[in-house]
Each structure stands twice: as C-alpha cells, then as structure tokens.
Amino acid sequence: DNSGDVCGAIMRGLVDRKGEQFAYLVDGVLYTMEGEKSGRLEGNFVVDLAGNPVWRVVGDGVYTLKGMEPVGFFTGERSRL
C-alpha cells in the first residue's frame, strides 16, 4: 500500500474551520494526516470506506449532512512531486 504516494498526483488539503489541515485528498481518495485511507469523494459527498455518506461538498466547502454545519474546506490543488 503506497498510501497516496503517487508521483505527480493532485493533492488538496482538507482544512477545518480553525484553518488546521486534518486530512488530504489525492485523486479522489481521502487520507488522514497519518496517511491512512479514510474515505473518498463521490459526487457531492465525502463517503467513508464502506461508501456511506459522511459530509456534503458544495464548491470547496465541506458540510455536515444534517443542518449543513460547516466542517471545513478543501484547499487549492497542489502537485505532489
């Protein structure tokens, strides 16, 4: 398992409301900061490894499913070298 170590892949950070990055997205797969897969981007949702919707994505914003409370946002795309 090369946990997101894909040369040249596009990476986006997932940052909480305080501005602290707590996860990152590589080619549609969400990883913890420790490099463990935790879910994926599927349409307008972040889903867990079992495919269950966890958060709603609107633009760069990430929100709870109920109440649309802000969770955080995705940063701009960066290439991983």
PDB file of C-alpha atoms in Angstrom:
ATOM      1  CA  ASP A   1       0.000   0.000   0.000  1.00  0.00           C
ATOM      2  CA  ASN A   2       1.611   3.213  -1.125  1.00  0.00           C
ATOM      3  CA  SER A   3      -0.913   5.395   0.776  1.00  0.00           C
ATOM      4  CA  GLY A   4      -1.241   8.244  -1.655  1.00  0.00           C
ATOM      5  CA  ASP A   5       2.422   8.380  -2.661  1.00  0.00           C
ATOM      6  CA  VAL A   6       1.570   8.841  -6.308  1.00  0.00           C
ATOM      7  CA  CYS A   7       4.196  10.916  -8.099  1.00  0.00           C
ATOM      8  CA  GLY A   8       2.656  13.876  -9.865  1.00  0.00           C
ATOM      9  CA  ALA A   9      -0.783  13.273  -8.343  1.00  0.00           C
ATOM     10  CA  ILE A  10      -3.007  16.231  -7.497  1.00  0.00           C
ATOM     11  CA  MET A  11      -3.409  16.804  -3.755  1.00  0.00           C
ATOM     12  CA  ARG A  12      -5.880  19.025  -1.906  1.00  0.00           C
ATOM     13  CA  GLY A  13      -5.793  19.587   1.833  1.00  0.00           C
ATOM     14  CA  LEU A  14      -8.931  19.377   3.978  1.00  0.00           C
ATOM     15  CA  VAL A  15      -8.790  22.216   6.484  1.00  0.00           C
ATOM     16  CA  ASP A  16     -11.088  22.681   9.494  1.00  0.00           C
ATOM     17  CA  ARG A  17     -12.794  25.928  10.456  1.00  0.00           C
ATOM     18  CA  LYS A  18      -9.755  26.947  12.547  1.00  0.00           C
ATOM     19  CA  GLY A  19      -7.522  26.672   9.478  1.00  0.00           C
ATOM     20  CA  GLU A  20      -5.774  23.457  10.548  1.00  0.00           C
ATOM     21  CA  GLN A  21      -5.347  20.719   7.962  1.00  0.00           C
ATOM     22  CA  PHE A  22      -6.674  17.375   9.225  1.00  0.00           C
ATOM     23  CA  ALA A  23      -6.847  15.291   6.043  1.00  0.00           C
ATOM     24  CA  TYR A  24      -5.901  15.383   2.392  1.00  0.00           C
ATOM     25  CA  LEU A  25      -7.401  14.260  -0.890  1.00  0.00           C
ATOM     26  CA  VAL A  26      -5.334  12.560  -3.609  1.00  0.00           C
ATOM     27  CA  ASP A  27      -7.077  11.559  -6.840  1.00  0.00           C
ATOM     28  CA  GLY A  28     -10.454  11.456  -5.088  1.00  0.00           C
ATOM     29  CA  VAL A  29      -9.266   9.387  -2.089  1.00  0.00           C
ATOM     30  CA  LEU A  30      -9.298  10.975   1.387  1.00  0.00           C
ATOM     31  CA  TYR A  31      -6.406  10.218   3.740  1.00  0.00           C
ATOM     32  CA  THR A  32      -5.742  11.097   7.372  1.00  0.00           C
ATOM     33  CA  MET A  33      -2.620  13.139   8.092  1.00  0.00           C
ATOM     34  CA  GLU A  34      -1.017   9.812   9.075  1.00  0.00           C
ATOM     35  CA  GLY A  35      -1.545   8.547   5.519  1.00  0.00           C
ATOM     36  CA  GLU A  36      -4.390   6.106   6.237  1.00  0.00           C
ATOM     37  CA  LYS A  37      -7.294   5.907   3.779  1.00  0.00           C
ATOM     38  CA  SER A  38     -10.448   7.232   5.427  1.00  0.00           C
ATOM     39  CA  GLY A  39     -12.863   7.719   2.541  1.00  0.00           C
ATOM     40  CA  ARG A  40     -13.314   9.169  -0.921  1.00  0.00           C
ATOM     41  CA  LEU A  41     -15.012  11.924  -2.843  1.00  0.00           C
ATOM     42  CA  GLU A  42     -18.110  10.623  -4.610  1.00  0.00           C
ATOM     43  CA  GLY A  43     -20.139  13.221  -6.468  1.00  0.00           C
ATOM     44  CA  ASN A  44     -21.096  15.932  -3.966  1.00  0.00           C
ATOM     45  CA  PHE A  45     -20.268  13.810  -0.926  1.00  0.00           C
ATOM     46  CA  VAL A  46     -17.346  12.542   1.087  1.00  0.00           C
ATOM     47  CA  VAL A  47     -18.102   8.888   1.806  1.00  0.00           C
ATOM     48  CA  ASP A  48     -16.410   6.524   4.257  1.00  0.00           C
ATOM     49  CA  LEU A  49     -14.608   3.346   3.203  1.00  0.00           C
ATOM     50  CA  ALA A  50     -17.940   1.457   3.208  1.00  0.00           C
ATOM     51  CA  GLY A  51     -19.460   4.027   0.825  1.00  0.00           C
ATOM     52  CA  ASN A  52     -21.710   5.708   3.408  1.00  0.00           C
ATOM     53  CA  PRO A  53     -22.071   9.496   3.002  1.00  0.00           C
ATOM     54  CA  VAL A  54     -20.299  11.380   5.797  1.00  0.00           C
ATOM     55  CA  TRP A  55     -20.197  15.006   4.603  1.00  0.00           C
ATOM     56  CA  ARG A  56     -21.709  17.085   1.802  1.00  0.00           C
ATOM     57  CA  VAL A  57     -19.399  19.042  -0.526  1.00  0.00           C
ATOM     58  CA  VAL A  58     -20.537  22.354  -2.031  1.00  0.00           C
ATOM     59  CA  GLY A  59     -17.806  24.024  -4.083  1.00  0.00           C
ATOM     60  CA  ASP A  60     -14.722  23.865  -1.847  1.00  0.00           C
ATOM     61  CA  GLY A  61     -16.845  23.807   1.329  1.00  0.00           C
ATOM     62  CA  VAL A  62     -17.440  20.637   3.358  1.00  0.00           C
ATOM     63  CA  TYR A  63     -20.595  20.440   5.493  1.00  0.00           C
ATOM     64  CA  THR A  64     -22.422  18.042   7.783  1.00  0.00           C
ATOM     65  CA  LEU A  65     -25.241  16.054   6.182  1.00  0.00           C
ATOM     66  CA  LYS A  66     -27.837  17.325   8.649  1.00  0.00           C
ATOM     67  CA  GLY A  67     -28.066  21.047   9.180  1.00  0.00           C
ATOM     68  CA  MET A  68     -25.315  21.914   6.696  1.00  0.00           C
ATOM     69  CA  GLU A  69     -22.970  22.943   9.527  1.00  0.00           C
ATOM     70  CA  PRO A  70     -19.525  23.828   8.141  1.00  0.00           C
ATOM     71  CA  VAL A  71     -16.826  21.180   8.704  1.00  0.00           C
ATOM     72  CA  GLY A  72     -14.102  22.901   6.703  1.00  0.00           C
ATOM     73  CA  PHE A  73     -12.933  23.341   3.130  1.00  0.00           C
ATOM     74  CA  PHE A  74     -10.618  21.884   0.508  1.00  0.00           C
ATOM     75  CA  THR A  75      -7.522  23.904  -0.341  1.00  0.00           C
ATOM     76  CA  GLY A  76      -6.473  24.632  -3.907  1.00  0.00           C
ATOM     77  CA  GLU A  77      -4.879  21.861  -5.944  1.00  0.00           C
ATOM     78  CA  ARG A  78      -1.175  21.203  -5.482  1.00  0.00           C
ATOM     79  CA  SER A  79       1.001  18.752  -7.371  1.00  0.00           C
ATOM     80  CA  ARG A  80       2.835  16.154  -5.321  1.00  0.00           C
ATOM     81  CA  LEU A  81       6.349  15.664  -6.613  1.00  0.00           C
TER      82      LEU A  81
END
